[in-house]
Amino acid sequence: MAISSVGTPTAATGTASPIAGTWGSGQNRVPGNVLVAVVAFTATAGAGATSQTAGTTGWVNLAEVGSAATALARTAIWWKPATGGDAAPSFSSTTSGTVASFCTLYELSGANGYVAVTTGTNAVSAGTVITQ
């Protein structure tokens, strides 16, 4: 079964950690769909020694890029199966200096779909991107 994007994703940005994701228009979190969050943090003084953590139950870290102690950016992909009406998650990362936070939530249709993670470049930093 082919998968397709549901609704229009909305990018949430901020200058603090944690950052809360925002569901876009038409995203309805139908049970059986796959929910994906692409999260990135950049900091002027580097990322801290801990990885990103999800603040909403059920999200699983699928991939994460960024050196724990020296990287100026961390990018991660989180996912969960939709259960219907899921609340938008929040994510946090231990950083120092001035922080820029980015989170985009995607909903992919189809319980039998798949998500492949490949390394590439996004608008924030070298990191992971979603392909179908």
mmCIF file with all atom_site columns, C-alpha atoms in Angstrom:
data_model
loop_
_atom_site.group_PDB
_atom_site.id
_atom_site.type_symbol
_atom_site.label_atom_id
_atom_site.label_alt_id
_atom_site.label_comp_id
_atom_site.label_asym_id
_atom_site.label_entity_id
_atom_site.label_seq_id
_atom_site.pdbx_PDB_ins_code
_atom_site.Cartn_x
_atom_site.Cartn_y
_atom_site.Cartn_z
_atom_site.occupancy
_atom_site.B_iso_or_equiv
_atom_site.pdbx_formal_charge
_atom_site.auth_seq_id
_atom_site.auth_comp_id
_atom_site.auth_asym_id
_atom_site.auth_atom_id
_atom_site.pdbx_PDB_model_num
ATOM 1   C CA . MET A 1 1   ? 0.000  0.000  0.000  1.00 0.00 ? 1   MET A CA 1
ATOM 2   C CA . ALA A 1 2   ? 1.426  3.359  -0.997 1.00 0.00 ? 2   ALA A CA 1
ATOM 3   C CA . ILE A 1 3   ? 1.581  6.025  1.654  1.00 0.00 ? 3   ILE A CA 1
ATOM 4   C CA . SER A 1 4   ? 0.912  9.701  1.221  1.00 0.00 ? 4   SER A CA 1
ATOM 5   C CA . SER A 1 5   ? 1.058  12.775 3.388  1.00 0.00 ? 5   SER A CA 1
ATOM 6   C CA . VAL A 1 6   ? -2.149 13.804 5.173  1.00 0.00 ? 6   VAL A CA 1
ATOM 7   C CA . GLY A 1 7   ? -2.903 17.519 5.434  1.00 0.00 ? 7   GLY A CA 1
ATOM 8   C CA . THR A 1 8   ? -0.370 20.332 5.315  1.00 0.00 ? 8   THR A CA 1
ATOM 9   C CA . PRO A 1 9   ? 2.548  20.219 7.797  1.00 0.00 ? 9   PRO A CA 1
ATOM 10  C CA . THR A 1 10  ? 3.297  23.348 9.816  1.00 0.00 ? 10  THR A CA 1
ATOM 11  C CA . ALA A 1 11  ? 6.798  24.207 11.005 1.00 0.00 ? 11  ALA A CA 1
ATOM 12  C CA . ALA A 1 12  ? 7.030  25.295 14.644 1.00 0.00 ? 12  ALA A CA 1
ATOM 13  C CA . THR A 1 13  ? 10.053 27.424 15.530 1.00 0.00 ? 13  THR A CA 1
ATOM 14  C CA . GLY A 1 14  ? 11.284 29.034 18.714 1.00 0.00 ? 14  GLY A CA 1
ATOM 15  C CA . THR A 1 15  ? 14.281 30.210 20.678 1.00 0.00 ? 15  THR A CA 1
ATOM 16  C CA . ALA A 1 16  ? 14.009 27.832 23.620 1.00 0.00 ? 16  ALA A CA 1
ATOM 17  C CA . SER A 1 17  ? 14.025 24.163 24.493 1.00 0.00 ? 17  SER A CA 1
ATOM 18  C CA . PRO A 1 18  ? 11.573 22.450 24.740 1.00 0.00 ? 18  PRO A CA 1
ATOM 19  C CA . ILE A 1 19  ? 9.624  23.160 21.580 1.00 0.00 ? 19  ILE A CA 1
ATOM 20  C CA . ALA A 1 20  ? 6.024  22.050 21.053 1.00 0.00 ? 20  ALA A CA 1
ATOM 21  C CA . GLY A 1 21  ? 5.004  20.661 17.687 1.00 0.00 ? 21  GLY A CA 1
ATOM 22  C CA . THR A 1 22  ? 1.918  22.004 15.921 1.00 0.00 ? 22  THR A CA 1
ATOM 23  C CA . TRP A 1 23  ? -0.460 19.916 13.822 1.00 0.00 ? 23  TRP A CA 1
ATOM 24  C CA . GLY A 1 24  ? -1.079 21.405 10.382 1.00 0.00 ? 24  GLY A CA 1
ATOM 25  C CA . SER A 1 25  ? -4.403 21.910 8.655  1.00 0.00 ? 25  SER A CA 1
ATOM 26  C CA . GLY A 1 26  ? -6.062 18.667 7.567  1.00 0.00 ? 26  GLY A CA 1
ATOM 27  C CA . GLN A 1 27  ? -3.936 16.491 9.844  1.00 0.00 ? 27  GLN A CA 1
ATOM 28  C CA . ASN A 1 28  ? -6.485 14.454 11.804 1.00 0.00 ? 28  ASN A CA 1
ATOM 29  C CA . ARG A 1 29  ? -4.374 11.641 13.348 1.00 0.00 ? 29  ARG A CA 1
ATOM 30  C CA . VAL A 1 30  ? -6.575 8.822  12.056 1.00 0.00 ? 30  VAL A CA 1
ATOM 31  C CA . PRO A 1 31  ? -5.859 5.541  13.895 1.00 0.00 ? 31  PRO A CA 1
ATOM 32  C CA . GLY A 1 32  ? -3.516 3.392  11.824 1.00 0.00 ? 32  GLY A CA 1
ATOM 33  C CA . ASN A 1 33  ? -1.679 6.309  10.244 1.00 0.00 ? 33  ASN A CA 1
ATOM 34  C CA . VAL A 1 34  ? 1.979  6.984  11.058 1.00 0.00 ? 34  VAL A CA 1
ATOM 35  C CA . LEU A 1 35  ? 2.882  10.214 12.848 1.00 0.00 ? 35  LEU A CA 1
ATOM 36  C CA . VAL A 1 36  ? 6.393  11.580 12.286 1.00 0.00 ? 36  VAL A CA 1
ATOM 37  C CA . ALA A 1 37  ? 8.165  14.486 13.983 1.00 0.00 ? 37  ALA A CA 1
ATOM 38  C CA . VAL A 1 38  ? 11.343 15.991 12.527 1.00 0.00 ? 38  VAL A CA 1
ATOM 39  C CA . VAL A 1 39  ? 13.060 17.989 15.265 1.00 0.00 ? 39  VAL A CA 1
ATOM 40  C CA . ALA A 1 40  ? 16.204 20.125 15.159 1.00 0.00 ? 40  ALA A CA 1
ATOM 41  C CA . PHE A 1 41  ? 17.989 22.282 17.726 1.00 0.00 ? 41  PHE A CA 1
ATOM 42  C CA . THR A 1 42  ? 20.901 24.591 16.989 1.00 0.00 ? 42  THR A CA 1
ATOM 43  C CA . ALA A 1 43  ? 22.939 26.394 19.638 1.00 0.00 ? 43  ALA A CA 1
ATOM 44  C CA . THR A 1 44  ? 25.656 29.022 19.512 1.00 0.00 ? 44  THR A CA 1
ATOM 45  C CA . ALA A 1 45  ? 27.726 27.223 22.155 1.00 0.00 ? 45  ALA A CA 1
ATOM 46  C CA . GLY A 1 46  ? 27.069 23.626 21.158 1.00 0.00 ? 46  GLY A CA 1
ATOM 47  C CA . ALA A 1 47  ? 24.671 20.874 22.068 1.00 0.00 ? 47  ALA A CA 1
ATOM 48  C CA . GLY A 1 48  ? 24.797 19.331 25.504 1.00 0.00 ? 48  GLY A CA 1
ATOM 49  C CA . ALA A 1 49  ? 25.797 15.805 26.382 1.00 0.00 ? 49  ALA A CA 1
ATOM 50  C CA . THR A 1 50  ? 22.257 14.401 26.420 1.00 0.00 ? 50  THR A CA 1
ATOM 51  C CA . SER A 1 51  ? 20.138 13.501 23.437 1.00 0.00 ? 51  SER A CA 1
ATOM 52  C CA . GLN A 1 52  ? 16.715 14.868 22.604 1.00 0.00 ? 52  GLN A CA 1
ATOM 53  C CA . THR A 1 53  ? 13.762 13.531 24.559 1.00 0.00 ? 53  THR A CA 1
ATOM 54  C CA . ALA A 1 54  ? 10.079 13.432 23.719 1.00 0.00 ? 54  ALA A CA 1
ATOM 55  C CA . GLY A 1 55  ? 7.700  15.068 26.163 1.00 0.00 ? 55  GLY A CA 1
ATOM 56  C CA . THR A 1 56  ? 4.591  13.220 24.968 1.00 0.00 ? 56  THR A CA 1
ATOM 57  C CA . THR A 1 57  ? 4.018  9.526  25.681 1.00 0.00 ? 57  THR A CA 1
ATOM 58  C CA . GLY A 1 58  ? 4.382  7.014  22.880 1.00 0.00 ? 58  GLY A CA 1
ATOM 59  C CA . TRP A 1 59  ? 6.901  8.741  20.608 1.00 0.00 ? 59  TRP A CA 1
ATOM 60  C CA . VAL A 1 60  ? 9.918  6.610  19.646 1.00 0.00 ? 60  VAL A CA 1
ATOM 61  C CA . ASN A 1 61  ? 13.287 8.026  18.538 1.00 0.00 ? 61  ASN A CA 1
ATOM 62  C CA . LEU A 1 62  ? 13.913 6.547  15.089 1.00 0.00 ? 62  LEU A CA 1
ATOM 63  C CA . ALA A 1 63  ? 17.139 8.374  14.222 1.00 0.00 ? 63  ALA A CA 1
ATOM 64  C CA . GLU A 1 64  ? 19.282 11.166 15.598 1.00 0.00 ? 64  GLU A CA 1
ATOM 65  C CA . VAL A 1 65  ? 22.286 13.039 14.206 1.00 0.00 ? 65  VAL A CA 1
ATOM 66  C CA . GLY A 1 66  ? 24.706 15.328 16.060 1.00 0.00 ? 66  GLY A CA 1
ATOM 67  C CA . SER A 1 67  ? 27.794 14.923 18.180 1.00 0.00 ? 67  SER A CA 1
ATOM 68  C CA . ALA A 1 68  ? 26.794 14.796 21.844 1.00 0.00 ? 68  ALA A CA 1
ATOM 69  C CA . ALA A 1 69  ? 29.388 17.187 23.217 1.00 0.00 ? 69  ALA A CA 1
ATOM 70  C CA . THR A 1 70  ? 30.516 19.422 20.362 1.00 0.00 ? 70  THR A CA 1
ATOM 71  C CA . ALA A 1 71  ? 27.822 19.693 17.682 1.00 0.00 ? 71  ALA A CA 1
ATOM 72  C CA . LEU A 1 72  ? 26.113 23.021 17.133 1.00 0.00 ? 72  LEU A CA 1
ATOM 73  C CA . ALA A 1 73  ? 23.008 21.183 15.958 1.00 0.00 ? 73  ALA A CA 1
ATOM 74  C CA . ARG A 1 74  ? 21.014 18.040 16.697 1.00 0.00 ? 74  ARG A CA 1
ATOM 75  C CA . THR A 1 75  ? 18.409 16.621 14.330 1.00 0.00 ? 75  THR A CA 1
ATOM 76  C CA . ALA A 1 76  ? 16.109 13.717 15.161 1.00 0.00 ? 76  ALA A CA 1
ATOM 77  C CA . ILE A 1 77  ? 13.147 11.835 13.724 1.00 0.00 ? 77  ILE A CA 1
ATOM 78  C CA . TRP A 1 78  ? 10.488 10.545 16.112 1.00 0.00 ? 78  TRP A CA 1
ATOM 79  C CA . TRP A 1 79  ? 7.457  8.427  15.176 1.00 0.00 ? 79  TRP A CA 1
ATOM 80  C CA . LYS A 1 80  ? 4.396  6.711  16.586 1.00 0.00 ? 80  LYS A CA 1
ATOM 81  C CA . PRO A 1 81  ? 1.297  5.029  15.200 1.00 0.00 ? 81  PRO A CA 1
ATOM 82  C CA . ALA A 1 82  ? -1.732 7.324  15.348 1.00 0.00 ? 82  ALA A CA 1
ATOM 83  C CA . THR A 1 83  ? -4.382 6.393  17.876 1.00 0.00 ? 83  THR A CA 1
ATOM 84  C CA . GLY A 1 84  ? -6.858 9.135  17.014 1.00 0.00 ? 84  GLY A CA 1
ATOM 85  C CA . GLY A 1 85  ? -6.802 12.743 18.199 1.00 0.00 ? 85  GLY A CA 1
ATOM 86  C CA . ASP A 1 86  ? -3.183 12.527 19.354 1.00 0.00 ? 86  ASP A CA 1
ATOM 87  C CA . ALA A 1 87  ? -1.895 15.663 21.058 1.00 0.00 ? 87  ALA A CA 1
ATOM 88  C CA . ALA A 1 88  ? 1.050  17.403 19.423 1.00 0.00 ? 88  ALA A CA 1
ATOM 89  C CA . PRO A 1 89  ? 4.279  16.393 21.197 1.00 0.00 ? 89  PRO A CA 1
ATOM 90  C CA . SER A 1 90  ? 6.973  18.528 22.763 1.00 0.00 ? 90  SER A CA 1
ATOM 91  C CA . PHE A 1 91  ? 10.692 17.769 22.519 1.00 0.00 ? 91  PHE A CA 1
ATOM 92  C CA . SER A 1 92  ? 13.680 18.957 24.514 1.00 0.00 ? 92  SER A CA 1
ATOM 93  C CA . SER A 1 93  ? 17.438 18.901 24.131 1.00 0.00 ? 93  SER A CA 1
ATOM 94  C CA . THR A 1 94  ? 20.134 19.938 26.595 1.00 0.00 ? 94  THR A CA 1
ATOM 95  C CA . THR A 1 95  ? 21.948 22.867 24.993 1.00 0.00 ? 95  THR A CA 1
ATOM 96  C CA . SER A 1 96  ? 23.897 25.937 25.948 1.00 0.00 ? 96  SER A CA 1
ATOM 97  C CA . GLY A 1 97  ? 24.072 29.402 24.416 1.00 0.00 ? 97  GLY A CA 1
ATOM 98  C CA . THR A 1 98  ? 21.353 30.886 22.230 1.00 0.00 ? 98  THR A CA 1
ATOM 99  C CA . VAL A 1 99  ? 19.039 28.142 21.003 1.00 0.00 ? 99  VAL A CA 1
ATOM 100 C CA . ALA A 1 100 ? 16.960 27.915 17.833 1.00 0.00 ? 100 ALA A CA 1
ATOM 101 C CA . SER A 1 101 ? 14.361 25.133 17.827 1.00 0.00 ? 101 SER A CA 1
ATOM 102 C CA . PHE A 1 102 ? 12.490 23.614 14.872 1.00 0.00 ? 102 PHE A CA 1
ATOM 103 C CA . CYS A 1 103 ? 9.769  20.951 14.753 1.00 0.00 ? 103 CYS A CA 1
ATOM 104 C CA . THR A 1 104 ? 7.606  19.787 11.842 1.00 0.00 ? 104 THR A CA 1
ATOM 105 C CA . LEU A 1 105 ? 4.938  17.101 12.294 1.00 0.00 ? 105 LEU A CA 1
ATOM 106 C CA . TYR A 1 106 ? 3.884  14.817 9.452  1.00 0.00 ? 106 TYR A CA 1
ATOM 107 C CA . GLU A 1 107 ? 0.998  12.372 9.198  1.00 0.00 ? 107 GLU A CA 1
ATOM 108 C CA . LEU A 1 108 ? 1.422  9.530  6.719  1.00 0.00 ? 108 LEU A CA 1
ATOM 109 C CA . SER A 1 109 ? -1.634 7.562  5.627  1.00 0.00 ? 109 SER A CA 1
ATOM 110 C CA . GLY A 1 110 ? -1.856 3.779  5.717  1.00 0.00 ? 110 GLY A CA 1
ATOM 111 C CA . ALA A 1 111 ? -1.151 1.250  8.435  1.00 0.00 ? 111 ALA A CA 1
ATOM 112 C CA . ASN A 1 112 ? 0.847  -0.854 5.985  1.00 0.00 ? 112 ASN A CA 1
ATOM 113 C CA . GLY A 1 113 ? 3.088  1.978  4.854  1.00 0.00 ? 113 GLY A CA 1
ATOM 114 C CA . TYR A 1 114 ? 6.751  2.367  5.679  1.00 0.00 ? 114 TYR A CA 1
ATOM 115 C CA . VAL A 1 115 ? 9.161  5.132  6.553  1.00 0.00 ? 115 VAL A CA 1
ATOM 116 C CA . ALA A 1 116 ? 12.752 4.994  5.336  1.00 0.00 ? 116 ALA A CA 1
ATOM 117 C CA . VAL A 1 117 ? 15.363 7.187  6.973  1.00 0.00 ? 117 VAL A CA 1
ATOM 118 C CA . THR A 1 118 ? 18.325 8.400  4.951  1.00 0.00 ? 118 THR A CA 1
ATOM 119 C CA . THR A 1 119 ? 21.096 10.863 5.689  1.00 0.00 ? 119 THR A CA 1
ATOM 120 C CA . GLY A 1 120 ? 20.870 14.157 3.845  1.00 0.00 ? 120 GLY A CA 1
ATOM 121 C CA . THR A 1 121 ? 20.800 17.913 4.333  1.00 0.00 ? 121 THR A CA 1
ATOM 122 C CA . ASN A 1 122 ? 17.834 19.910 5.544  1.00 0.00 ? 122 ASN A CA 1
ATOM 123 C CA . ALA A 1 123 ? 17.398 23.638 6.000  1.00 0.00 ? 123 ALA A CA 1
ATOM 124 C CA . VAL A 1 124 ? 18.822 23.530 9.517  1.00 0.00 ? 124 VAL A CA 1
ATOM 125 C CA . SER A 1 125 ? 21.849 21.277 9.318  1.00 0.00 ? 125 SER A CA 1
ATOM 126 C CA . ALA A 1 126 ? 23.191 18.022 7.971  1.00 0.00 ? 126 ALA A CA 1
ATOM 127 C CA . GLY A 1 127 ? 20.805 15.457 9.359  1.00 0.00 ? 127 GLY A CA 1
ATOM 128 C CA . THR A 1 128 ? 18.158 12.922 8.527  1.00 0.00 ? 128 THR A CA 1
ATOM 129 C CA . VAL A 1 129 ? 15.335 13.285 6.060  1.00 0.00 ? 129 VAL A CA 1
ATOM 130 C CA . ILE A 1 130 ? 12.177 11.235 5.461  1.00 0.00 ? 130 ILE A CA 1
ATOM 131 C CA . THR A 1 131 ? 11.703 9.388  2.203  1.00 0.00 ? 131 THR A CA 1
ATOM 132 C CA . GLN A 1 132 ? 8.896  7.168  1.006  1.00 0.00 ? 132 GLN A CA 1
#
